[in-house]
Amino acid sequence: MNIIALIEKLQLDKSTIAAISPEEIIRIEKRINMEKRLDPDIDTNSAANLVEALRNYQPELAYVCGTRVFYNFLADKNHSRNSFNFEVPDISADRIRYFFTRFLEDALVLHAERDLSENYFFGLTSVCSRKEYLPEDALFKIHKKLLGKIDFALGELHSGSISQNSKSIIANREFYELLDCFSDLETDDKMLLLVNLVAKKYNLELNSREMLRTVLISMTAYHPFDEELAGVIERNYTVMTAPVTTSGNSSDSSFPWWKTIGLVVLGLRVIFALFRTSNTPSTNYDGTTFENIDNFKQQDSNIDKIYFLNYLVQYKPEDVKVNFTKAAISTGEVPFYGLYGGASAEGGERIKIKNNSKYDLILLISEEENGKFTPFSSQFVNSKGSIEINKNSRYQRRYSFYFGKDLASFGSGDPYTRGEGKQEYRFSKLPENGVELLYREFTLKHDLVISNKKEKFVFKSDSISCVSDQNPAFVNKFVFPSQEEVRVVKETPTSP
């Protein structure tokens, strides 16, 4: 048992760790000694380490306990964001890294190896995305385990018999998201071998194409150092997601068997083959980038978020009946898995958002990066519910509002998946003006109250601005849609 798991077991208040007094530490030490007699899982080293951390490393311990990603991973819990609504000390990455090395490195590696053995990558990705805080030795071990998984899959692909275990690795976007945390030349070399072999098999083995297509699409979550390899991965994605056009006389429209993809050979020289059907004209893929905005959907923050917004609202009514699973979600939780799936900053001054409308709300948060606002995080708010978000950020923020009812996973065939083949959540019932409202972005500085009258949405807040408007201005009240009906004043009849 590591010291974070011990804190969870003792149910110590995470928010007070930075200010625990010496007297309170003595009381905690006595309590630990009593608990050790009753619970054999509490070992002597963990007990001693926790007391030492409380006495000599309080700020570092408070930082780890106040960082939701680290705490949940090491405590094997999934506490909501509401459990971390307190400020954490401002500690340098070097001090946190030393703290991990001193007290938590073994636990970090142990938990990572357990998740990797089960091909569960999501939680570890969140941890490794903060690798500046983690010990180099631990990162080295995790990286080697990941490369070993590629080697295992390559071996099975060469043998011609790929197991479900390998499929859950190389056909899993989350694997490449985790691998991207370790992007370097060594990882590029492994990815080059995988891209070559998968591309070759795709062009030769018709029976395996659906699975291999998923692999080629999932690979785009990895961003290589080598620009040519990056181009090949992106190009293969484009080919895999290009619209299928078949004539009425086509013998088989159930799967685009005529598609071919580029192979990487001899120093990453790319050969892009023609793809055709018997009765349709061929299309040449040259070195340029092909983009089809009607078909290109990618859950990657480097891709324009408009594609994901389209996914949320531009579906057919009959899609709702396909694989419908209602979401089990509470106010304050993050509803999305890929885009907008980040964790909001904890602690600091807060903005309260009160949803008095008759619809549930998902607040979408984008942050500026390299001059572009990219998807960052999201929070679900029940009708008549409220949340608090961090007011201050190192980056400029914009907010969008997604309203609806009956949040659920439904539909199929899109790359926006939550794992196990389920689609990202979206509202199955949308308000009349909610679709157009979703595409507008706002800035917020103060508390916000949202209500709706008939089918109009009313936003009240000091200095709210809709930056999507042609002439954005800071106002205290924003109504959407703003057009008012022209009222006709009836004339009073005059006596003759």
Short mmCIF file of C-alpha atoms in Angstrom, two decimals:
data_model
loop_
_atom_site.label_atom_id
_atom_site.label_comp_id
_atom_site.label_asym_id
_atom_site.label_seq_id
_atom_site.Cartn_x
_atom_site.Cartn_y
_atom_site.Cartn_z
CA MET A 1 0.00 0.00 0.00
CA ASN A 2 1.43 3.37 -1.01
CA ILE A 3 1.05 6.55 1.02
CA ILE A 4 -1.74 7.95 -1.18
CA ALA A 5 -3.75 4.75 -0.87
CA LEU A 6 -3.16 4.93 2.89
CA ILE A 7 -4.48 8.49 3.01
CA GLU A 8 -7.57 7.28 1.15
CA LYS A 9 -8.03 4.35 3.53
CA LEU A 10 -7.74 6.61 6.57
CA GLN A 11 -10.09 9.09 4.86
CA LEU A 12 -7.88 12.02 5.72
CA ASP A 13 -9.08 15.39 4.48
CA LYS A 14 -7.01 16.10 1.36
CA SER A 15 -7.77 19.82 1.49
CA THR A 16 -6.10 20.29 4.90
CA ILE A 17 -2.84 18.44 4.33
CA ALA A 18 -0.87 21.60 3.53
CA ALA A 19 -1.81 23.03 6.93
CA ILE A 20 -1.71 20.00 9.24
CA SER A 21 -0.15 20.89 12.60
CA PRO A 22 2.59 18.86 14.35
CA GLU A 23 0.03 17.85 16.98
CA GLU A 24 -2.33 16.54 14.32
CA ILE A 25 0.51 14.56 12.74
CA ILE A 26 1.11 12.84 16.09
CA ARG A 27 -2.58 11.93 16.28
CA ILE A 28 -2.48 10.55 12.73
CA GLU A 29 0.61 8.49 13.59
CA LYS A 30 -1.15 6.97 16.60
CA ARG A 31 -4.19 6.19 14.48
CA ILE A 32 -2.04 4.50 11.84
CA ASN A 33 -0.42 2.30 14.48
CA MET A 34 -3.86 1.24 15.69
CA GLU A 35 -5.07 0.54 12.15
CA LYS A 36 -1.98 -1.60 11.45
CA ARG A 37 -3.04 -4.05 14.11
CA LEU A 38 -6.44 -4.48 12.44
CA ASP A 39 -5.48 -4.35 8.78
CA PRO A 40 -2.50 -6.41 7.51
CA ASP A 41 -2.55 -4.47 4.21
CA ILE A 42 -1.05 -1.48 6.01
CA ASP A 43 2.65 -2.28 6.01
CA THR A 44 5.27 -0.71 8.22
CA ASN A 45 7.10 1.09 5.39
CA SER A 46 3.97 2.80 4.08
CA ALA A 47 3.00 3.91 7.58
CA ALA A 48 6.47 5.33 8.27
CA ASN A 49 6.66 6.99 4.85
CA LEU A 50 3.33 8.76 5.32
CA VAL A 51 4.37 10.15 8.68
CA GLU A 52 7.69 11.32 7.21
CA ALA A 53 5.94 12.94 4.24
CA LEU A 54 3.55 14.75 6.58
CA ARG A 55 6.45 16.02 8.72
CA ASN A 56 9.01 16.93 6.08
CA TYR A 57 7.27 17.15 2.69
CA GLN A 58 3.88 18.68 3.42
CA PRO A 59 3.69 20.98 0.35
CA GLU A 60 4.67 18.19 -2.04
CA LEU A 61 2.22 15.75 -0.46
CA ALA A 62 -0.53 18.37 -0.57
CA TYR A 63 0.17 18.96 -4.27
CA VAL A 64 -0.11 15.26 -5.16
CA CYS A 65 -3.25 14.84 -3.04
CA GLY A 66 -4.80 17.91 -4.64
CA THR A 67 -4.07 16.81 -8.22
CA ARG A 68 -7.00 14.64 -9.24
CA VAL A 69 -5.09 12.64 -11.87
CA PHE A 70 -2.28 11.65 -9.51
CA TYR A 71 -4.49 10.98 -6.49
CA ASN A 72 -7.05 8.82 -8.30
CA PHE A 73 -4.38 6.81 -10.09
CA LEU A 74 -2.39 6.02 -6.93
CA ALA A 75 -5.42 5.54 -4.69
CA ASP A 76 -7.26 3.37 -7.25
CA LYS A 77 -10.28 5.64 -7.05
CA ASN A 78 -12.32 7.79 -9.40
CA HIS A 79 -13.27 10.76 -7.26
CA SER A 80 -15.08 13.49 -9.13
CA ARG A 81 -13.70 16.95 -9.66
CA ASN A 82 -15.86 18.19 -6.79
CA SER A 83 -13.61 16.34 -4.36
CA PHE A 84 -10.67 18.54 -5.40
CA ASN A 85 -12.17 22.01 -5.14
CA PHE A 86 -9.34 23.45 -3.09
CA GLU A 87 -6.10 25.25 -3.79
CA VAL A 88 -2.83 23.35 -3.99
CA PRO A 89 0.63 24.76 -3.24
CA ASP A 90 2.65 26.18 -6.12
CA ILE A 91 5.51 23.66 -6.25
CA SER A 92 8.23 23.29 -8.87
CA ALA A 93 8.28 20.19 -11.06
CA ASP A 94 11.72 19.27 -9.68
CA ARG A 95 10.41 19.07 -6.11
CA ILE A 96 7.41 16.98 -7.11
CA ARG A 97 9.65 14.68 -9.16
CA TYR A 98 11.92 14.16 -6.15
CA PHE A 99 8.88 13.49 -3.97
CA PHE A 100 7.68 10.80 -6.40
CA THR A 101 11.16 9.28 -6.44
CA ARG A 102 11.35 9.28 -2.65
CA PHE A 103 7.89 7.93 -1.84
CA LEU A 104 5.83 6.87 -4.86
CA GLU A 105 8.01 5.60 -7.71
CA ASP A 106 7.46 1.90 -6.97
CA ALA A 107 3.72 2.41 -6.64
CA LEU A 108 3.62 4.38 -9.88
CA VAL A 109 5.38 1.63 -11.80
CA LEU A 110 3.30 -1.10 -10.13
CA HIS A 111 0.01 0.53 -11.05
CA ALA A 112 1.24 1.31 -14.56
CA GLU A 113 2.29 -2.31 -15.16
CA ARG A 114 -1.06 -3.54 -13.88
CA ASP A 115 -3.00 -1.25 -16.25
CA LEU A 116 -0.74 -2.11 -19.18
CA SER A 117 -1.20 -5.83 -18.56
CA GLU A 118 -4.95 -5.27 -18.86
CA ASN A 119 -4.55 -3.01 -21.90
CA TYR A 120 -6.16 -0.18 -19.98
CA PHE A 121 -4.45 3.01 -21.10
CA PHE A 122 -6.71 5.94 -20.29
CA GLY A 123 -5.75 6.63 -16.67
CA LEU A 124 -2.05 6.15 -17.33
CA THR A 125 -2.22 8.56 -20.26
CA SER A 126 -3.54 11.28 -17.96
CA VAL A 127 -0.64 10.64 -15.58
CA CYS A 128 2.09 10.45 -18.23
CA SER A 129 0.86 13.62 -19.92
CA ARG A 130 2.31 15.31 -16.80
CA LYS A 131 5.63 13.51 -17.15
CA GLU A 132 7.64 16.59 -16.13
CA TYR A 133 6.61 15.68 -12.56
CA LEU A 134 7.54 11.99 -12.82
CA PRO A 135 10.85 10.16 -12.20
CA GLU A 136 12.90 9.34 -15.28
CA ASP A 137 13.39 5.72 -14.21
CA ALA A 138 9.63 5.17 -13.92
CA LEU A 139 9.01 6.75 -17.32
CA PHE A 140 11.76 4.60 -18.84
CA LYS A 141 10.11 1.40 -17.54
CA ILE A 142 6.67 2.42 -18.79
CA HIS A 143 8.09 3.35 -22.20
CA LYS A 144 9.82 -0.02 -22.54
CA LYS A 145 6.58 -1.82 -21.68
CA LEU A 146 4.78 0.09 -24.42
CA LEU A 147 7.44 -0.71 -27.01
CA GLY A 148 7.22 -4.34 -25.91
CA LYS A 149 3.52 -4.32 -26.73
CA ILE A 150 4.28 -3.15 -30.26
CA ASP A 151 6.86 -5.93 -30.60
CA PHE A 152 4.28 -8.47 -29.42
CA ALA A 153 1.71 -7.25 -31.96
CA LEU A 154 4.33 -7.23 -34.74
CA GLY A 155 5.18 -10.82 -33.97
CA GLU A 156 1.56 -11.90 -34.27
CA LEU A 157 1.04 -9.90 -37.45
CA HIS A 158 4.07 -11.60 -39.00
CA SER A 159 2.74 -15.01 -37.97
CA GLY A 160 -0.60 -14.30 -39.64
CA SER A 161 -2.65 -15.00 -36.51
CA ILE A 162 -3.48 -11.94 -34.44
CA SER A 163 -5.08 -12.43 -31.03
CA GLN A 164 -7.72 -10.33 -29.31
CA ASN A 165 -4.97 -9.14 -26.99
CA SER A 166 -3.03 -7.60 -29.88
CA LYS A 167 -6.19 -6.12 -31.37
CA SER A 168 -6.96 -4.39 -28.08
CA ILE A 169 -3.53 -2.77 -28.32
CA ILE A 170 -2.95 -1.67 -31.91
CA ALA A 171 -6.63 -1.04 -32.75
CA ASN A 172 -7.06 1.10 -29.64
CA ARG A 173 -6.67 4.85 -30.05
CA GLU A 174 -5.92 5.21 -26.33
CA PHE A 175 -2.76 3.13 -26.80
CA TYR A 176 -1.37 5.63 -29.29
CA GLU A 177 -2.41 8.55 -27.07
CA LEU A 178 -0.30 7.04 -24.30
CA LEU A 179 2.53 6.23 -26.71
CA ASP A 180 2.49 9.86 -27.83
CA CYS A 181 3.63 10.87 -24.34
CA PHE A 182 6.91 9.07 -25.18
CA SER A 183 7.33 10.25 -28.77
CA ASP A 184 11.00 9.97 -29.79
CA LEU A 185 13.14 8.44 -32.52
CA GLU A 186 13.10 4.97 -30.93
CA THR A 187 9.31 4.99 -30.81
CA ASP A 188 9.21 6.29 -34.39
CA ASP A 189 11.24 3.27 -35.49
CA LYS A 190 8.72 0.89 -33.90
CA MET A 191 5.82 2.80 -35.44
CA LEU A 192 7.50 2.65 -38.84
CA LEU A 193 7.61 -1.15 -38.63
CA LEU A 194 3.97 -1.28 -37.54
CA VAL A 195 2.77 1.11 -40.26
CA ASN A 196 4.62 -0.86 -42.94
CA LEU A 197 3.28 -4.23 -41.85
CA VAL A 198 -0.31 -3.12 -41.31
CA ALA A 199 -0.35 -1.30 -44.67
CA LYS A 200 1.03 -4.35 -46.45
CA LYS A 201 -1.53 -6.67 -44.87
CA TYR A 202 -4.35 -4.25 -45.60
CA ASN A 203 -3.53 -4.28 -49.30
CA LEU A 204 -3.25 -8.08 -49.43
CA GLU A 205 -5.70 -9.55 -46.91
CA LEU A 206 -9.31 -8.68 -47.65
CA ASN A 207 -10.74 -10.59 -44.67
CA SER A 208 -8.84 -8.53 -42.09
CA ARG A 209 -9.43 -5.11 -43.57
CA GLU A 210 -12.03 -3.85 -41.10
CA MET A 211 -9.73 -4.43 -38.12
CA LEU A 212 -6.66 -3.10 -39.96
CA ARG A 213 -8.62 -0.02 -41.01
CA THR A 214 -9.32 0.67 -37.34
CA VAL A 215 -5.60 0.35 -36.62
CA LEU A 216 -4.68 2.86 -39.33
CA ILE A 217 -7.28 5.35 -38.10
CA SER A 218 -6.25 4.96 -34.45
CA MET A 219 -2.58 5.61 -35.26
CA THR A 220 -3.24 9.30 -35.82
CA ALA A 221 -3.18 9.82 -32.04
CA TYR A 222 0.61 9.34 -32.23
CA HIS A 223 2.63 12.34 -33.47
CA PRO A 224 6.06 11.22 -34.71
CA PHE A 225 9.28 13.21 -34.64
CA ASP A 226 9.85 12.18 -38.25
CA GLU A 227 7.79 14.50 -40.46
CA GLU A 228 7.62 12.01 -43.31
CA LEU A 229 6.28 9.28 -41.06
CA ALA A 230 3.76 11.77 -39.68
CA GLY A 231 2.65 12.52 -43.22
CA VAL A 232 2.20 8.84 -44.01
CA ILE A 233 0.11 8.22 -40.89
CA GLU A 234 -2.08 11.22 -41.68
CA ARG A 235 -2.32 10.21 -45.33
CA ASN A 236 -3.41 6.69 -44.48
CA TYR A 237 -6.08 8.14 -42.21
CA THR A 238 -7.36 10.25 -45.10
CA VAL A 239 -7.58 7.23 -47.38
CA MET A 240 -9.33 5.17 -44.71
CA THR A 241 -11.96 7.84 -44.13
CA ALA A 242 -12.47 8.92 -47.74
CA PRO A 243 -16.13 8.65 -48.82
CA VAL A 244 -17.09 5.43 -50.59
CA THR A 245 -18.56 6.02 -54.04
CA THR A 246 -19.96 3.01 -55.84
CA SER A 247 -22.14 2.81 -58.91
CA GLY A 248 -25.46 1.04 -59.01
CA ASN A 249 -23.81 -1.88 -60.81
CA SER A 250 -21.10 -2.36 -58.24
CA SER A 251 -20.96 -5.95 -57.11
CA ASP A 252 -20.10 -5.22 -53.48
CA SER A 253 -20.88 -2.03 -51.60
CA SER A 254 -20.79 -3.50 -48.10
CA PHE A 255 -17.09 -2.74 -47.70
CA PRO A 256 -14.73 -0.55 -49.74
CA TRP A 257 -12.48 -3.44 -50.80
CA TRP A 258 -11.04 -1.33 -53.59
CA LYS A 259 -9.29 1.11 -51.26
CA THR A 260 -5.52 0.86 -51.06
CA ILE A 261 -3.16 2.70 -48.76
CA GLY A 262 0.39 3.91 -48.91
CA LEU A 263 3.30 1.69 -47.95
CA VAL A 264 6.40 3.10 -46.31
CA VAL A 265 9.55 1.66 -47.90
CA LEU A 266 13.25 2.48 -48.16
CA GLY A 267 13.64 5.56 -46.06
CA LEU A 268 9.91 6.25 -45.86
CA ARG A 269 9.32 6.67 -49.60
CA VAL A 270 5.57 6.56 -50.03
CA ILE A 271 3.76 4.66 -52.74
CA PHE A 272 0.11 5.66 -52.88
CA ALA A 273 -1.85 3.26 -55.06
CA LEU A 274 -4.91 4.05 -57.15
CA PHE A 275 -8.21 2.96 -55.70
CA ARG A 276 -11.13 2.20 -57.95
CA THR A 277 -14.27 0.15 -58.50
CA SER A 278 -15.14 -1.59 -61.72
CA ASN A 279 -17.62 1.09 -62.78
CA THR A 280 -16.29 4.24 -61.14
CA PRO A 281 -13.45 6.53 -62.25
CA SER A 282 -10.21 6.20 -60.34
CA THR A 283 -8.83 8.89 -58.04
CA ASN A 284 -5.11 9.59 -57.82
CA TYR A 285 -3.55 10.31 -54.44
CA ASP A 286 -0.51 12.49 -54.93
CA GLY A 287 1.68 14.16 -52.30
CA THR A 288 -0.91 16.79 -51.44
CA THR A 289 -3.25 16.62 -48.47
CA PHE A 290 -6.74 15.39 -49.25
CA GLU A 291 -9.48 16.66 -47.02
CA ASN A 292 -13.17 15.92 -47.33
CA ILE A 293 -15.04 18.05 -44.82
CA ASP A 294 -18.18 15.94 -45.10
CA ASN A 295 -16.42 12.79 -43.99
CA PHE A 296 -13.34 13.90 -42.03
CA LYS A 297 -14.04 13.41 -38.32
CA GLN A 298 -11.18 13.05 -35.91
CA GLN A 299 -11.12 13.22 -32.12
CA ASP A 300 -7.84 15.09 -31.92
CA SER A 301 -7.29 18.55 -30.49
CA ASN A 302 -5.12 19.39 -33.51
CA ILE A 303 -8.18 19.06 -35.77
CA ASP A 304 -10.75 21.82 -36.05
CA LYS A 305 -13.33 21.29 -33.30
CA ILE A 306 -16.14 22.05 -35.75
CA TYR A 307 -16.14 18.37 -36.74
CA PHE A 308 -16.90 17.30 -33.18
CA LEU A 309 -19.61 19.94 -32.80
CA ASN A 310 -21.18 18.63 -36.00
CA TYR A 311 -21.15 15.15 -34.50
CA LEU A 312 -22.97 16.39 -31.41
CA VAL A 313 -25.96 17.85 -33.23
CA GLN A 314 -26.00 16.83 -36.88
CA TYR A 315 -27.34 13.31 -36.67
CA LYS A 316 -30.39 11.66 -38.15
CA PRO A 317 -33.40 10.91 -35.91
CA GLU A 318 -33.09 7.21 -36.71
CA ASP A 319 -29.50 7.20 -35.36
CA VAL A 320 -30.86 7.66 -31.83
CA LYS A 321 -32.34 4.16 -31.94
CA VAL A 322 -28.98 2.54 -32.77
CA ASN A 323 -27.10 1.14 -29.74
CA PHE A 324 -28.86 3.61 -27.42
CA THR A 325 -27.38 3.64 -23.90
CA LYS A 326 -28.41 6.44 -21.56
CA ALA A 327 -25.54 8.16 -19.78
CA ALA A 328 -25.05 7.72 -16.04
CA ILE A 329 -23.57 11.11 -15.19
CA SER A 330 -23.82 13.71 -12.45
CA THR A 331 -23.40 17.47 -12.37
CA GLY A 332 -19.74 18.46 -12.41
CA GLU A 333 -18.46 15.35 -14.21
CA VAL A 334 -16.60 15.40 -17.53
CA PRO A 335 -18.92 13.85 -20.16
CA PHE A 336 -16.45 13.37 -23.00
CA TYR A 337 -13.67 10.88 -23.48
CA GLY A 338 -11.58 12.36 -26.31
CA LEU A 339 -12.04 15.98 -27.34
CA TYR A 340 -13.00 18.20 -24.40
CA GLY A 341 -11.97 15.35 -22.09
CA GLY A 342 -9.29 17.24 -20.14
CA ALA A 343 -9.38 17.99 -16.44
CA SER A 344 -10.08 21.59 -15.46
CA ALA A 345 -7.67 23.38 -13.16
CA GLU A 346 -8.41 22.89 -9.50
CA GLY A 347 -8.49 25.51 -6.78
CA GLY A 348 -8.24 29.28 -7.14
CA GLU A 349 -10.95 31.87 -7.60
CA ARG A 350 -14.15 30.40 -9.00
CA ILE A 351 -16.92 31.31 -11.44
CA LYS A 352 -20.34 29.88 -10.59
CA ILE A 353 -22.57 28.81 -13.47
CA LYS A 354 -26.23 28.26 -12.62
CA ASN A 355 -28.37 26.43 -15.18
CA ASN A 356 -31.97 27.47 -14.55
CA SER A 357 -33.10 26.34 -18.00
CA LYS A 358 -35.35 23.34 -18.60
CA TYR A 359 -32.50 21.63 -20.48
CA ASP A 360 -29.37 19.89 -19.29
CA LEU A 361 -26.14 21.63 -20.23
CA ILE A 362 -22.63 20.64 -21.20
CA LEU A 363 -20.20 23.52 -20.82
CA LEU A 364 -17.41 23.29 -23.43
CA ILE A 365 -14.12 25.00 -22.58
CA SER A 366 -11.49 25.90 -25.18
CA GLU A 367 -8.07 27.33 -24.38
CA GLU A 368 -5.75 29.36 -26.58
CA GLU A 369 -2.64 27.58 -27.79
CA ASN A 370 -0.34 28.96 -30.47
CA GLY A 371 -2.93 31.55 -31.43
CA LYS A 372 -5.75 29.02 -31.80
CA PHE A 373 -8.51 28.06 -29.38
CA THR A 374 -8.50 24.28 -29.03
CA PRO A 375 -10.83 21.95 -27.08
CA PHE A 376 -9.73 21.56 -23.49
CA SER A 377 -12.40 20.42 -21.04
CA SER A 378 -16.13 20.10 -20.40
CA GLN A 379 -18.57 19.75 -17.51
CA PHE A 380 -22.10 18.42 -17.32
CA VAL A 381 -24.75 20.50 -15.54
CA ASN A 382 -28.23 19.17 -14.84
CA SER A 383 -31.26 21.35 -15.44
CA LYS A 384 -31.60 23.55 -12.31
CA GLY A 385 -28.06 22.54 -11.29
CA SER A 386 -24.89 24.57 -10.89
CA ILE A 387 -21.12 24.16 -11.11
CA GLU A 388 -18.06 26.18 -10.23
CA ILE A 389 -15.11 26.48 -12.60
CA ASN A 390 -11.67 27.94 -12.13
CA LYS A 391 -11.66 31.63 -13.06
CA ASN A 392 -7.96 32.07 -13.67
CA SER A 393 -5.94 30.22 -16.28
CA ARG A 394 -2.55 30.70 -17.87
CA TYR A 395 -4.35 30.70 -21.21
CA GLN A 396 -7.26 32.65 -22.59
CA ARG A 397 -10.52 30.76 -22.54
CA ARG A 398 -13.69 30.62 -24.56
CA TYR A 399 -16.90 28.85 -23.60
CA SER A 400 -19.61 27.17 -25.65
CA PHE A 401 -22.98 25.89 -24.45
CA TYR A 402 -24.47 22.56 -25.53
CA PHE A 403 -28.08 22.15 -24.38
CA GLY A 404 -30.39 19.17 -24.63
CA LYS A 405 -32.10 16.30 -22.88
CA ASP A 406 -31.47 12.56 -22.44
CA LEU A 407 -27.68 12.42 -22.78
CA ALA A 408 -26.74 9.04 -24.21
CA SER A 409 -24.38 7.01 -26.35
CA PHE A 410 -25.98 6.07 -29.65
CA GLY A 411 -25.22 5.51 -33.31
CA SER A 412 -22.28 3.74 -34.90
CA GLY A 413 -19.60 4.15 -37.52
CA ASP A 414 -18.01 7.35 -36.20
CA PRO A 415 -14.48 7.58 -34.75
CA TYR A 416 -15.73 9.42 -31.66
CA THR A 417 -15.83 6.42 -29.35
CA ARG A 418 -15.58 6.00 -25.58
CA GLY A 419 -14.10 2.52 -25.74
CA GLU A 420 -15.87 -0.82 -26.12
CA GLY A 421 -17.36 0.48 -29.36
CA LYS A 422 -19.71 2.95 -27.66
CA GLN A 423 -20.10 6.40 -29.13
CA GLU A 424 -19.23 9.61 -27.32
CA TYR A 425 -22.22 10.98 -25.44
CA ARG A 426 -24.57 13.46 -27.09
CA PHE A 427 -28.03 14.73 -26.32
CA SER A 428 -30.75 12.71 -28.02
CA LYS A 429 -33.23 15.60 -27.74
CA LEU A 430 -32.20 19.10 -28.79
CA PRO A 431 -33.90 22.47 -28.18
CA GLU A 432 -35.17 24.42 -31.16
CA ASN A 433 -32.38 27.01 -31.06
CA GLY A 434 -29.74 24.88 -29.32
CA VAL A 435 -27.97 23.78 -32.49
CA GLU A 436 -27.16 27.27 -33.70
CA LEU A 437 -26.22 28.37 -30.19
CA LEU A 438 -23.64 25.57 -29.88
CA TYR A 439 -21.45 27.12 -32.58
CA ARG A 440 -21.15 30.45 -30.73
CA GLU A 441 -18.31 31.13 -28.30
CA PHE A 442 -18.33 33.39 -25.25
CA THR A 443 -15.93 34.96 -22.79
CA LEU A 444 -16.80 34.98 -19.08
CA LYS A 445 -15.40 36.98 -16.20
CA HIS A 446 -18.08 36.62 -13.51
CA ASP A 447 -20.84 34.31 -12.28
CA LEU A 448 -23.40 33.30 -14.90
CA VAL A 449 -27.11 32.48 -14.63
CA ILE A 450 -28.81 30.80 -17.60
CA SER A 451 -32.55 30.62 -18.09
CA ASN A 452 -34.88 30.12 -21.00
CA LYS A 453 -38.16 31.73 -21.85
CA LYS A 454 -40.15 29.88 -24.45
CA GLU A 455 -37.32 28.84 -26.81
CA LYS A 456 -35.00 31.77 -26.07
CA PHE A 457 -31.90 31.34 -23.91
CA VAL A 458 -31.04 34.18 -21.54
CA PHE A 459 -27.48 34.58 -20.17
CA LYS A 460 -27.01 37.03 -17.28
CA SER A 461 -23.50 37.87 -16.12
CA ASP A 462 -21.36 40.96 -15.62
CA SER A 463 -19.30 41.48 -18.78
CA ILE A 464 -20.29 38.49 -20.90
CA SER A 465 -19.36 38.71 -24.57
CA CYS A 466 -20.29 36.56 -27.56
CA VAL A 467 -17.06 36.63 -29.55
CA SER A 468 -18.76 34.91 -32.49
CA ASP A 469 -20.92 37.95 -33.16
CA GLN A 470 -19.87 40.35 -35.89
CA ASN A 471 -19.44 43.19 -33.39
CA PRO A 472 -18.85 41.53 -30.01
CA ALA A 473 -19.50 43.67 -26.97
CA PHE A 474 -19.42 43.15 -23.22
CA VAL A 475 -22.97 43.09 -21.89
CA ASN A 476 -24.76 42.09 -18.68
CA LYS A 477 -27.48 40.16 -20.49
CA PHE A 478 -27.29 38.12 -23.68
CA VAL A 479 -30.45 36.72 -25.31
CA PHE A 480 -30.40 34.10 -28.04
CA PRO A 481 -31.93 34.33 -30.55
CA SER A 482 -31.97 38.08 -30.19
CA GLN A 483 -34.50 38.93 -32.88
CA GLU A 484 -37.72 40.13 -31.31
CA GLU A 485 -41.01 39.72 -33.04
CA VAL A 486 -42.48 42.94 -34.37
CA ARG A 487 -45.43 43.82 -32.22
CA VAL A 488 -48.43 45.31 -33.95
CA VAL A 489 -50.22 47.97 -31.93
CA LYS A 490 -53.88 47.81 -32.58
CA GLU A 491 -55.43 51.15 -33.25
CA THR A 492 -58.33 52.12 -31.06
CA PRO A 493 -61.35 52.76 -33.26
CA THR A 494 -62.46 56.35 -33.20
CA SER A 495 -66.06 57.37 -33.02
CA PRO A 496 -67.43 58.71 -36.25
#
